[in-house]
Amino acid sequence: MNKSSQAKTLSDTQLTLASKTFRGFADPTRLKILHYLMEKERSVSELVDLLEAPQGRVSNHLACLRWCNFVSTSRRGKYVYYQLTDERVKDILKLIYEFINDNAAHIYSCTRM
């Protein structure tokens, strides 16, 4: 099977889901949250401090990430902790960072995205 026929095997639904997945990574605040969660699980207040952002905005982004199953929660006492749901999220982020390192000049100068 050549590359062009492999691309044709993706359904419209799969392409839509892939696009939505990439949108999860596309927002700078969500990307920062995921980056911080690569290191360890964190509470909302920790993320608010790290991001220097209003709690409402952080909570909205966390809700989005949770709804799409990028992150999950655990409660300990009165605190809710967030962690990456799947190790593959961390793997995707690592691949993105590698790609950026190899292509930074091209990405930076790109005016079409």
PDB file of N, CA and C in Angstrom:
ATOM      1  N   MET A   1       0.851  -1.185   0.000  1.00  0.00           N
ATOM      2  CA  MET A   1       0.000   0.000   0.000  1.00  0.00           C
ATOM      3  C   MET A   1       0.889   1.238   0.000  1.00  0.00           C
ATOM      4  N   ASN A   2       0.707   2.123  -0.979  1.00  0.00           N
ATOM      5  CA  ASN A   2       1.530   3.326  -1.021  1.00  0.00           C
ATOM      6  C   ASN A   2       0.934   4.417  -0.132  1.00  0.00           C
ATOM      7  N   LYS A   3       1.693   5.495   0.008  1.00  0.00           N
ATOM      8  CA  LYS A   3       1.274   6.554   0.937  1.00  0.00           C
ATOM      9  C   LYS A   3      -0.047   7.194   0.543  1.00  0.00           C
ATOM     10  N   SER A   4      -0.274   7.408  -0.740  1.00  0.00           N
ATOM     11  CA  SER A   4      -1.517   8.069  -1.133  1.00  0.00           C
ATOM     12  C   SER A   4      -2.727   7.193  -0.854  1.00  0.00           C
ATOM     13  N   SER A   5      -2.601   5.882  -1.005  1.00  0.00           N
ATOM     14  CA  SER A   5      -3.742   5.021  -0.698  1.00  0.00           C
ATOM     15  C   SER A   5      -3.935   4.882   0.807  1.00  0.00           C
ATOM     16  N   GLN A   6      -2.856   4.995   1.587  1.00  0.00           N
ATOM     17  CA  GLN A   6      -3.000   4.987   3.044  1.00  0.00           C
ATOM     18  C   GLN A   6      -3.790   6.205   3.500  1.00  0.00           C
ATOM     19  N   ALA A   7      -3.500   7.353   2.927  1.00  0.00           N
ATOM     20  CA  ALA A   7      -4.205   8.575   3.309  1.00  0.00           C
ATOM     21  C   ALA A   7      -5.686   8.469   2.974  1.00  0.00           C
ATOM     22  N   LYS A   8      -6.016   7.805   1.898  1.00  0.00           N
ATOM     23  CA  LYS A   8      -7.416   7.665   1.498  1.00  0.00           C
ATOM     24  C   LYS A   8      -8.195   6.743   2.431  1.00  0.00           C
ATOM     25  N   THR A   9      -7.505   5.928   3.211  1.00  0.00           N
ATOM     26  CA  THR A   9      -8.214   5.012   4.094  1.00  0.00           C
ATOM     27  C   THR A   9      -8.764   5.711   5.332  1.00  0.00           C
ATOM     28  N   LEU A  10      -8.324   6.927   5.598  1.00  0.00           N
ATOM     29  CA  LEU A  10      -8.864   7.671   6.736  1.00  0.00           C
ATOM     30  C   LEU A  10     -10.255   8.180   6.391  1.00  0.00           C
ATOM     31  N   SER A  11     -11.187   7.923   7.252  1.00  0.00           N
ATOM     32  CA  SER A  11     -12.553   8.396   7.022  1.00  0.00           C
ATOM     33  C   SER A  11     -12.664   9.869   7.399  1.00  0.00           C
ATOM     34  N   ASP A  12     -13.727  10.492   6.947  1.00  0.00           N
ATOM     35  CA  ASP A  12     -13.981  11.882   7.329  1.00  0.00           C
ATOM     36  C   ASP A  12     -14.100  12.010   8.844  1.00  0.00           C
ATOM     37  N   THR A  13     -14.699  11.021   9.478  1.00  0.00           N
ATOM     38  CA  THR A  13     -14.837  11.040  10.934  1.00  0.00           C
ATOM     39  C   THR A  13     -13.474  11.003  11.606  1.00  0.00           C
ATOM     40  N   GLN A  14     -12.580  10.140  11.121  1.00  0.00           N
ATOM     41  CA  GLN A  14     -11.237  10.061  11.697  1.00  0.00           C
ATOM     42  C   GLN A  14     -10.484  11.376  11.512  1.00  0.00           C
ATOM     43  N   LEU A  15     -10.618  11.979  10.339  1.00  0.00           N
ATOM     44  CA  LEU A  15      -9.947  13.257  10.091  1.00  0.00           C
ATOM     45  C   LEU A  15     -10.505  14.355  10.991  1.00  0.00           C
ATOM     46  N   THR A  16     -11.812  14.361  11.196  1.00  0.00           N
ATOM     47  CA  THR A  16     -12.432  15.339  12.094  1.00  0.00           C
ATOM     48  C   THR A  16     -11.931  15.144  13.518  1.00  0.00           C
ATOM     49  N   LEU A  17     -11.869  13.892  13.962  1.00  0.00           N
ATOM     50  CA  LEU A  17     -11.384  13.614  15.317  1.00  0.00           C
ATOM     51  C   LEU A  17      -9.920  13.997  15.472  1.00  0.00           C
ATOM     52  N   ALA A  18      -9.107  13.733  14.452  1.00  0.00           N
ATOM     53  CA  ALA A  18      -7.693  14.123  14.506  1.00  0.00           C
ATOM     54  C   ALA A  18      -7.567  15.638  14.597  1.00  0.00           C
ATOM     55  N   SER A  19      -8.356  16.344  13.805  1.00  0.00           N
ATOM     56  CA  SER A  19      -8.332  17.803  13.832  1.00  0.00           C
ATOM     57  C   SER A  19      -8.736  18.334  15.206  1.00  0.00           C
ATOM     58  N   LYS A  20      -9.781  17.760  15.785  1.00  0.00           N
ATOM     59  CA  LYS A  20     -10.222  18.183  17.123  1.00  0.00           C
ATOM     60  C   LYS A  20      -9.156  17.874  18.172  1.00  0.00           C
ATOM     61  N   THR A  21      -8.475  16.744  18.011  1.00  0.00           N
ATOM     62  CA  THR A  21      -7.399  16.396  18.944  1.00  0.00           C
ATOM     63  C   THR A  21      -6.297  17.443  18.884  1.00  0.00           C
ATOM     64  N   PHE A  22      -5.897  17.829  17.681  1.00  0.00           N
ATOM     65  CA  PHE A  22      -4.854  18.841  17.549  1.00  0.00           C
ATOM     66  C   PHE A  22      -5.308  20.188  18.100  1.00  0.00           C
ATOM     67  N   ARG A  23      -6.599  20.487  18.018  1.00  0.00           N
ATOM     68  CA  ARG A  23      -7.102  21.728  18.620  1.00  0.00           C
ATOM     69  C   ARG A  23      -6.927  21.716  20.136  1.00  0.00           C
ATOM     70  N   GLY A  24      -6.979  20.538  20.724  1.00  0.00           N
ATOM     71  CA  GLY A  24      -6.733  20.431  22.160  1.00  0.00           C
ATOM     72  C   GLY A  24      -5.339  20.896  22.537  1.00  0.00           C
ATOM     73  N   PHE A  25      -4.387  20.656  21.640  1.00  0.00           N
ATOM     74  CA  PHE A  25      -3.004  21.077  21.867  1.00  0.00           C
ATOM     75  C   PHE A  25      -2.753  22.507  21.382  1.00  0.00           C
ATOM     76  N   ALA A  26      -3.651  23.054  20.570  1.00  0.00           N
ATOM     77  CA  ALA A  26      -3.385  24.311  19.874  1.00  0.00           C
ATOM     78  C   ALA A  26      -3.497  25.554  20.752  1.00  0.00           C
ATOM     79  N   ASP A  27      -4.275  25.510  21.802  1.00  0.00           N
ATOM     80  CA  ASP A  27      -4.427  26.685  22.654  1.00  0.00           C
ATOM     81  C   ASP A  27      -3.220  26.809  23.580  1.00  0.00           C
ATOM     82  N   PRO A  28      -2.577  27.979  23.641  1.00  0.00           N
ATOM     83  CA  PRO A  28      -1.383  28.128  24.479  1.00  0.00           C
ATOM     84  C   PRO A  28      -1.605  27.790  25.954  1.00  0.00           C
ATOM     85  N   THR A  29      -2.751  28.171  26.505  1.00  0.00           N
ATOM     86  CA  THR A  29      -3.006  27.865  27.919  1.00  0.00           C
ATOM     87  C   THR A  29      -3.142  26.364  28.128  1.00  0.00           C
ATOM     88  N   ARG A  30      -3.897  25.693  27.258  1.00  0.00           N
ATOM     89  CA  ARG A  30      -4.040  24.240  27.392  1.00  0.00           C
ATOM     90  C   ARG A  30      -2.700  23.544  27.202  1.00  0.00           C
ATOM     91  N   LEU A  31      -1.905  24.027  26.263  1.00  0.00           N
ATOM     92  CA  LEU A  31      -0.592  23.428  26.031  1.00  0.00           C
ATOM     93  C   LEU A  31       0.301  23.587  27.260  1.00  0.00           C
ATOM     94  N   LYS A  32       0.258  24.749  27.893  1.00  0.00           N
ATOM     95  CA  LYS A  32       1.036  24.956  29.122  1.00  0.00           C
ATOM     96  C   LYS A  32       0.560  24.027  30.232  1.00  0.00           C
ATOM     97  N   ILE A  33      -0.759  23.881  30.367  1.00  0.00           N
ATOM     98  CA  ILE A  33      -1.296  22.973  31.386  1.00  0.00           C
ATOM     99  C   ILE A  33      -0.774  21.566  31.146  1.00  0.00           C
ATOM    100  N   LEU A  34      -0.873  21.091  29.914  1.00  0.00           N
ATOM    101  CA  LEU A  34      -0.392  19.743  29.596  1.00  0.00           C
ATOM    102  C   LEU A  34       1.102  19.619  29.867  1.00  0.00           C
ATOM    103  N   HIS A  35       1.846  20.670  29.532  1.00  0.00           N
ATOM    104  CA  HIS A  35       3.291  20.660  29.789  1.00  0.00           C
ATOM    105  C   HIS A  35       3.579  20.502  31.287  1.00  0.00           C
ATOM    106  N   TYR A  36       2.882  21.263  32.112  1.00  0.00           N
ATOM    107  CA  TYR A  36       3.098  21.155  33.558  1.00  0.00           C
ATOM    108  C   TYR A  36       2.666  19.799  34.098  1.00  0.00           C
ATOM    109  N   LEU A  37       1.642  19.214  33.501  1.00  0.00           N
ATOM    110  CA  LEU A  37       1.175  17.902  33.965  1.00  0.00           C
ATOM    111  C   LEU A  37       2.076  16.769  33.484  1.00  0.00           C
ATOM    112  N   MET A  38       2.947  17.043  32.521  1.00  0.00           N
ATOM    113  CA  MET A  38       3.930  16.031  32.111  1.00  0.00           C
ATOM    114  C   MET A  38       4.859  15.704  33.275  1.00  0.00           C
ATOM    115  N   GLU A  39       5.149  16.708  34.093  1.00  0.00           N
ATOM    116  CA  GLU A  39       6.082  16.547  35.205  1.00  0.00           C
ATOM    117  C   GLU A  39       5.465  15.756  36.349  1.00  0.00           C
ATOM    118  N   LYS A  40       4.231  16.135  36.715  1.00  0.00           N
ATOM    119  CA  LYS A  40       3.547  15.487  37.839  1.00  0.00           C
ATOM    120  C   LYS A  40       2.110  15.971  37.894  1.00  0.00           C
ATOM    121  N   GLU A  41       1.297  15.293  38.695  1.00  0.00           N
ATOM    122  CA  GLU A  41      -0.078  15.762  38.877  1.00  0.00           C
ATOM    123  C   GLU A  41      -0.052  17.068  39.654  1.00  0.00           C
ATOM    124  N   ARG A  42      -1.068  17.889  39.423  1.00  0.00           N
ATOM    125  CA  ARG A  42      -1.100  19.203  40.063  1.00  0.00           C
ATOM    126  C   ARG A  42      -2.531  19.586  40.410  1.00  0.00           C
ATOM    127  N   SER A  43      -2.648  20.396  41.455  1.00  0.00           N
ATOM    128  CA  SER A  43      -3.962  20.927  41.835  1.00  0.00           C
ATOM    129  C   SER A  43      -4.273  22.150  40.974  1.00  0.00           C
ATOM    130  N   VAL A  44      -5.527  22.553  40.987  1.00  0.00           N
ATOM    131  CA  VAL A  44      -5.932  23.747  40.244  1.00  0.00           C
ATOM    132  C   VAL A  44      -5.145  24.956  40.741  1.00  0.00           C
ATOM    133  N   SER A  45      -5.005  25.086  42.052  1.00  0.00           N
ATOM    134  CA  SER A  45      -4.295  26.256  42.592  1.00  0.00           C
ATOM    135  C   SER A  45      -2.827  26.264  42.159  1.00  0.00           C
ATOM    136  N   GLU A  46      -2.195  25.096  42.080  1.00  0.00           N
ATOM    137  CA  GLU A  46      -0.814  25.036  41.573  1.00  0.00           C
ATOM    138  C   GLU A  46      -0.753  25.521  40.129  1.00  0.00           C
ATOM    139  N   LEU A  47      -1.694  25.059  39.323  1.00  0.00           N
ATOM    140  CA  LEU A  47      -1.708  25.454  37.915  1.00  0.00           C
ATOM    141  C   LEU A  47      -1.992  26.943  37.758  1.00  0.00           C
ATOM    142  N   VAL A  48      -2.891  27.483  38.576  1.00  0.00           N
ATOM    143  CA  VAL A  48      -3.177  28.922  38.549  1.00  0.00           C
ATOM    144  C   VAL A  48      -1.898  29.703  38.835  1.00  0.00           C
ATOM    145  N   ASP A  49      -1.147  29.277  39.851  1.00  0.00           N
ATOM    146  CA  ASP A  49       0.106  29.957  40.201  1.00  0.00           C
ATOM    147  C   ASP A  49       1.139  29.837  39.082  1.00  0.00           C
ATOM    148  N   LEU A  50       1.293  28.632  38.529  1.00  0.00           N
ATOM    149  CA  LEU A  50       2.278  28.417  37.467  1.00  0.00           C
ATOM    150  C   LEU A  50       1.943  29.211  36.208  1.00  0.00           C
ATOM    151  N   LEU A  51       0.666  29.265  35.881  1.00  0.00           N
ATOM    152  CA  LEU A  51       0.232  29.941  34.658  1.00  0.00           C
ATOM    153  C   LEU A  51       0.059  31.442  34.840  1.00  0.00           C
ATOM    154  N   GLU A  52      -0.021  31.873  36.109  1.00  0.00           N
ATOM    155  CA  GLU A  52      -0.299  33.277  36.414  1.00  0.00           C
ATOM    156  C   GLU A  52      -1.545  33.731  35.657  1.00  0.00           C
ATOM    157  N   ALA A  53      -2.582  32.912  35.766  1.00  0.00           N
ATOM    158  CA  ALA A  53      -3.840  33.163  35.057  1.00  0.00           C
ATOM    159  C   ALA A  53      -4.992  33.082  36.049  1.00  0.00           C
ATOM    160  N   PRO A  54      -6.111  33.724  35.739  1.00  0.00           N
ATOM    161  CA  PRO A  54      -7.272  33.650  36.627  1.00  0.00           C
ATOM    162  C   PRO A  54      -7.776  32.213  36.764  1.00  0.00           C
ATOM    163  N   GLN A  55      -8.248  31.885  37.958  1.00  0.00           N
ATOM    164  CA  GLN A  55      -8.715  30.530  38.221  1.00  0.00           C
ATOM    165  C   GLN A  55      -9.837  30.121  37.265  1.00  0.00           C
ATOM    166  N   GLY A  56     -10.733  31.044  36.950  1.00  0.00           N
ATOM    167  CA  GLY A  56     -11.831  30.726  36.041  1.00  0.00           C
ATOM    168  C   GLY A  56     -11.340  30.266  34.677  1.00  0.00           C
ATOM    169  N   ARG A  57     -10.331  30.946  34.147  1.00  0.00           N
ATOM    170  CA  ARG A  57      -9.790  30.571  32.835  1.00  0.00           C
ATOM    171  C   ARG A  57      -9.119  29.210  32.907  1.00  0.00           C
ATOM    172  N   VAL A  58      -8.328  28.997  33.952  1.00  0.00           N
ATOM    173  CA  VAL A  58      -7.647  27.704  34.114  1.00  0.00           C
ATOM    174  C   VAL A  58      -8.679  26.589  34.260  1.00  0.00           C
ATOM    175  N   SER A  59      -9.694  26.822  35.067  1.00  0.00           N
ATOM    176  CA  SER A  59     -10.736  25.812  35.271  1.00  0.00           C
ATOM    177  C   SER A  59     -11.471  25.487  33.976  1.00  0.00           C
ATOM    178  N   ASN A  60     -11.747  26.508  33.159  1.00  0.00           N
ATOM    179  CA  ASN A  60     -12.406  26.262  31.872  1.00  0.00           C
ATOM    180  C   ASN A  60     -11.547  25.397  30.958  1.00  0.00           C
ATOM    181  N   HIS A  61     -10.258  25.687  30.908  1.00  0.00           N
ATOM    182  CA  HIS A  61      -9.361  24.884  30.072  1.00  0.00           C
ATOM    183  C   HIS A  61      -9.230  23.462  30.618  1.00  0.00           C
ATOM    184  N   LEU A  62      -9.171  23.326  31.928  1.00  0.00           N
ATOM    185  CA  LEU A  62      -9.111  21.987  32.524  1.00  0.00           C
ATOM    186  C   LEU A  62     -10.379  21.199  32.217  1.00  0.00           C
ATOM    187  N   ALA A  63     -11.521  21.869  32.261  1.00  0.00           N
ATOM    188  CA  ALA A  63     -12.782  21.192  31.935  1.00  0.00           C
ATOM    189  C   ALA A  63     -12.770  20.703  30.491  1.00  0.00           C
ATOM    190  N   CYS A  64     -12.256  21.516  29.587  1.00  0.00           N
ATOM    191  CA  CYS A  64     -12.144  21.123  28.180  1.00  0.00           C
ATOM    192  C   CYS A  64     -11.225  19.909  28.037  1.00  0.00           C
ATOM    193  N   LEU A  65     -10.070  19.967  28.671  1.00  0.00           N
ATOM    194  CA  LEU A  65      -9.112  18.859  28.591  1.00  0.00           C
ATOM    195  C   LEU A  65      -9.676  17.587  29.213  1.00  0.00           C
ATOM    196  N   ARG A  66     -10.438  17.756  30.268  1.00  0.00           N
ATOM    197  CA  ARG A  66     -11.044  16.589  30.926  1.00  0.00           C
ATOM    198  C   ARG A  66     -12.151  15.993  30.052  1.00  0.00           C
ATOM    199  N   TRP A  67     -12.975  16.846  29.484  1.00  0.00           N
ATOM    200  CA  TRP A  67     -14.072  16.391  28.628  1.00  0.00           C
ATOM    201  C   TRP A  67     -13.528  15.568  27.457  1.00  0.00           C
ATOM    202  N   CYS A  68     -12.393  16.001  26.907  1.00  0.00           N
ATOM    203  CA  CYS A  68     -11.793  15.314  25.756  1.00  0.00           C
ATOM    204  C   CYS A  68     -10.851  14.187  26.178  1.00  0.00           C
ATOM    205  N   ASN A  69     -10.782  13.922  27.477  1.00  0.00           N
ATOM    206  CA  ASN A  69     -10.012  12.808  28.047  1.00  0.00           C
ATOM    207  C   ASN A  69      -8.498  12.973  27.931  1.00  0.00           C
ATOM    208  N   PHE A  70      -8.022  14.215  27.869  1.00  0.00           N
ATOM    209  CA  PHE A  70      -6.587  14.469  27.926  1.00  0.00           C
ATOM    210  C   PHE A  70      -6.097  14.354  29.365  1.00  0.00           C
ATOM    211  N   VAL A  71      -6.957  14.773  30.311  1.00  0.00           N
ATOM    212  CA  VAL A  71      -6.600  14.737  31.729  1.00  0.00           C
ATOM    213  C   VAL A  71      -7.719  14.068  32.519  1.00  0.00           C
ATOM    214  N   SER A  72      -7.351  13.602  33.700  1.00  0.00           N
ATOM    215  CA  SER A  72      -8.327  13.049  34.637  1.00  0.00           C
ATOM    216  C   SER A  72      -8.057  13.664  36.006  1.00  0.00           C
ATOM    217  N   THR A  73      -8.958  13.402  36.939  1.00  0.00           N
ATOM    218  CA  THR A  73      -8.834  14.003  38.265  1.00  0.00           C
ATOM    219  C   THR A  73      -8.856  12.942  39.348  1.00  0.00           C
ATOM    220  N   SER A  74      -8.302  13.337  40.479  1.00  0.00           N
ATOM    221  CA  SER A  74      -8.453  12.551  41.706  1.00  0.00           C
ATOM    222  C   SER A  74      -8.629  13.554  42.838  1.00  0.00           C
ATOM    223  N   ARG A  75      -9.457  13.208  43.788  1.00  0.00           N
ATOM    224  CA  ARG A  75      -9.737  14.104  44.912  1.00  0.00           C
ATOM    225  C   ARG A  75      -9.048  13.561  46.158  1.00  0.00           C
ATOM    226  N   ARG A  76      -8.361  14.472  46.848  1.00  0.00           N
ATOM    227  CA  ARG A  76      -7.763  14.155  48.144  1.00  0.00           C
ATOM    228  C   ARG A  76      -8.138  15.281  49.088  1.00  0.00           C
ATOM    229  N   GLY A  77      -9.044  14.949  50.007  1.00  0.00           N
ATOM    230  CA  GLY A  77      -9.549  15.981  50.905  1.00  0.00           C
ATOM    231  C   GLY A  77     -10.333  17.001  50.111  1.00  0.00           C
ATOM    232  N   LYS A  78     -10.006  18.267  50.304  1.00  0.00           N
ATOM    233  CA  LYS A  78     -10.725  19.319  49.583  1.00  0.00           C
ATOM    234  C   LYS A  78     -10.056  19.689  48.263  1.00  0.00           C
ATOM    235  N   TYR A  79      -8.962  19.020  47.917  1.00  0.00           N
ATOM    236  CA  TYR A  79      -8.219  19.361  46.708  1.00  0.00           C
ATOM    237  C   TYR A  79      -8.483  18.362  45.590  1.00  0.00           C
ATOM    238  N   VAL A  80      -8.596  18.898  44.378  1.00  0.00           N
ATOM    239  CA  VAL A  80      -8.722  18.080  43.178  1.00  0.00           C
ATOM    240  C   VAL A  80      -7.397  18.172  42.433  1.00  0.00           C
ATOM    241  N   TYR A  81      -6.841  17.023  42.107  1.00  0.00           N
ATOM    242  CA  TYR A  81      -5.573  16.961  41.389  1.00  0.00           C
ATOM    243  C   TYR A  81      -5.812  16.477  39.970  1.00  0.00           C
ATOM    244  N   TYR A  82      -5.107  17.093  39.041  1.00  0.00           N
ATOM    245  CA  TYR A  82      -5.202  16.728  37.631  1.00  0.00           C
ATOM    246  C   TYR A  82      -3.935  16.003  37.215  1.00  0.00           C
ATOM    247  N   GLN A  83      -4.112  15.009  36.352  1.00  0.00           N
ATOM    248  CA  GLN A  83      -2.982  14.285  35.782  1.00  0.00           C
ATOM    249  C   GLN A  83      -3.321  13.935  34.340  1.00  0.00           C
ATOM    250  N   LEU A  84      -2.280  13.654  33.550  1.00  0.00           N
ATOM    251  CA  LEU A  84      -2.514  13.201  32.186  1.00  0.00           C
ATOM    252  C   LEU A  84      -3.224  11.860  32.239  1.00  0.00           C
ATOM    253  N   THR A  85      -4.207  11.685  31.397  1.00  0.00           N
ATOM    254  CA  THR A  85      -4.993  10.457  31.382  1.00  0.00           C
ATOM    255  C   THR A  85      -4.241   9.310  30.723  1.00  0.00           C
ATOM    256  N   ASP A  86      -3.405   9.635  29.759  1.00  0.00           N
ATOM    257  CA  ASP A  86      -2.782   8.620  28.919  1.00  0.00           C
ATOM    258  C   ASP A  86      -1.332   9.031  28.661  1.00  0.00           C
ATOM    259  N   GLU A  87      -0.407   8.103  28.806  1.00  0.00           N
ATOM    260  CA  GLU A  87       1.015   8.386  28.552  1.00  0.00           C
ATOM    261  C   GLU A  87       1.241   8.873  27.129  1.00  0.00           C
ATOM    262  N   ARG A  88       0.361   8.496  26.217  1.00  0.00           N
ATOM    263  CA  ARG A  88       0.543   8.915  24.824  1.00  0.00           C
ATOM    264  C   ARG A  88       0.418  10.424  24.662  1.00  0.00           C
ATOM    265  N   VAL A  89      -0.307  11.098  25.562  1.00  0.00           N
ATOM    266  CA  VAL A  89      -0.359  12.563  25.520  1.00  0.00           C
ATOM    267  C   VAL A  89       1.047  13.113  25.740  1.00  0.00           C
ATOM    268  N   LYS A  90       1.747  12.555  26.704  1.00  0.00           N
ATOM    269  CA  LYS A  90       3.135  12.958  26.964  1.00  0.00           C
ATOM    270  C   LYS A  90       4.012  12.661  25.748  1.00  0.00           C
ATOM    271  N   ASP A  91       3.810  11.504  25.127  1.00  0.00           N
ATOM    272  CA  ASP A  91       4.589  11.135  23.941  1.00  0.00           C
ATOM    273  C   ASP A  91       4.335  12.110  22.793  1.00  0.00           C
ATOM    274  N   ILE A  92       3.081  12.498  22.599  1.00  0.00           N
ATOM    275  CA  ILE A  92       2.739  13.462  21.549  1.00  0.00           C
ATOM    276  C   ILE A  92       3.427  14.792  21.818  1.00  0.00           C
ATOM    277  N   LEU A  93       3.394  15.250  23.063  1.00  0.00           N
ATOM    278  CA  LEU A  93       4.051  16.513  23.409  1.00  0.00           C
ATOM    279  C   LEU A  93       5.551  16.434  23.160  1.00  0.00           C
ATOM    280  N   LYS A  94       6.166  15.324  23.519  1.00  0.00           N
ATOM    281  CA  LYS A  94       7.604  15.160  23.267  1.00  0.00           C
ATOM    282  C   LYS A  94       7.904  15.217  21.773  1.00  0.00           C
ATOM    283  N   LEU A  95       7.074  14.567  20.962  1.00  0.00           N
ATOM    284  CA  LEU A  95       7.258  14.613  19.506  1.00  0.00           C
ATOM    285  C   LEU A  95       7.087  16.028  18.970  1.00  0.00           C
ATOM    286  N   ILE A  96       6.110  16.753  19.500  1.00  0.00           N
ATOM    287  CA  ILE A  96       5.912  18.143  19.082  1.00  0.00           C
ATOM    288  C   ILE A  96       7.160  18.962  19.401  1.00  0.00           C
ATOM    289  N   TYR A  97       7.704  18.806  20.604  1.00  0.00           N
ATOM    290  CA  TYR A  97       8.891  19.564  20.997  1.00  0.00           C
ATOM    291  C   TYR A  97      10.085  19.203  20.120  1.00  0.00           C
ATOM    292  N   GLU A  98      10.248  17.929  19.790  1.00  0.00           N
ATOM    293  CA  GLU A  98      11.331  17.512  18.889  1.00  0.00           C
ATOM    294  C   GLU A  98      11.150  18.148  17.513  1.00  0.00           C
ATOM    295  N   PHE A  99       9.929  18.117  17.015  1.00  0.00           N
ATOM    296  CA  PHE A  99       9.637  18.704  15.709  1.00  0.00           C
ATOM    297  C   PHE A  99       9.940  20.201  15.721  1.00  0.00           C
ATOM    298  N   ILE A 100       9.546  20.876  16.796  1.00  0.00           N
ATOM    299  CA  ILE A 100       9.818  22.310  16.925  1.00  0.00           C
ATOM    300  C   ILE A 100      11.320  22.569  16.914  1.00  0.00           C
ATOM    301  N   ASN A 101      12.063  21.784  17.674  1.00  0.00           N
ATOM    302  CA  ASN A 101      13.514  21.970  17.718  1.00  0.00           C
ATOM    303  C   ASN A 101      14.146  21.823  16.341  1.00  0.00           C
ATOM    304  N   ASP A 102      13.633  20.896  15.549  1.00  0.00           N
ATOM    305  CA  ASP A 102      14.195  20.652  14.220  1.00  0.00           C
ATOM    306  C   ASP A 102      13.706  21.651  13.173  1.00  0.00           C
ATOM    307  N   ASN A 103      12.597  22.320  13.426  1.00  0.00           N
ATOM    308  CA  ASN A 103      11.960  23.155  12.404  1.00  0.00           C
ATOM    309  C   ASN A 103      11.585  24.548  12.891  1.00  0.00           C
ATOM    310  N   ALA A 104      12.201  25.008  13.959  1.00  0.00           N
ATOM    311  CA  ALA A 104      11.793  26.268  14.594  1.00  0.00           C
ATOM    312  C   ALA A 104      11.783  27.450  13.630  1.00  0.00           C
ATOM    313  N   ALA A 105      12.815  27.605  12.823  1.00  0.00           N
ATOM    314  CA  ALA A 105      12.892  28.758  11.921  1.00  0.00           C
ATOM    315  C   ALA A 105      11.745  28.745  10.916  1.00  0.00           C
ATOM    316  N   HIS A 106      11.435  27.583  10.381  1.00  0.00           N
ATOM    317  CA  HIS A 106      10.349  27.480   9.401  1.00  0.00           C
ATOM    318  C   HIS A 106       8.996  27.750  10.056  1.00  0.00           C
ATOM    319  N   ILE A 107       8.803  27.178  11.231  1.00  0.00           N
ATOM    320  CA  ILE A 107       7.525  27.360  11.930  1.00  0.00           C
ATOM    321  C   ILE A 107       7.342  28.823  12.319  1.00  0.00           C
ATOM    322  N   TYR A 108       8.407  29.422  12.840  1.00  0.00           N
ATOM    323  CA  TYR A 108       8.333  30.814  13.280  1.00  0.00           C
ATOM    324  C   TYR A 108       7.980  31.743  12.125  1.00  0.00           C
ATOM    325  N   SER A 109       8.552  31.481  10.945  1.00  0.00           N
ATOM    326  CA  SER A 109       8.330  32.369   9.801  1.00  0.00           C
ATOM    327  C   SER A 109       7.060  32.040   9.017  1.00  0.00           C
ATOM    328  N   CYS A 110       6.389  30.974   9.374  1.00  0.00           N
ATOM    329  CA  CYS A 110       5.175  30.570   8.662  1.00  0.00           C
ATOM    330  C   CYS A 110       4.065  31.599   8.883  1.00  0.00           C
ATOM    331  N   THR A 111       3.525  32.113   7.803  1.00  0.00           N
ATOM    332  CA  THR A 111       2.456  33.107   7.900  1.00  0.00           C
ATOM    333  C   THR A 111       1.095  32.514   7.551  1.00  0.00           C
ATOM    334  N   ARG A 112       1.043  31.242   7.276  1.00  0.00           N
ATOM    335  CA  ARG A 112      -0.207  30.620   6.839  1.00  0.00           C
ATOM    336  C   ARG A 112      -0.947  29.913   7.966  1.00  0.00           C
ATOM    337  N   MET A 113      -0.395  29.883   9.154  1.00  0.00           N
ATOM    338  CA  MET A 113      -1.080  29.247  10.286  1.00  0.00           C
ATOM    339  C   MET A 113      -1.310  30.267  11.366  1.00  0.00           C
TER     340      MET A 113
END
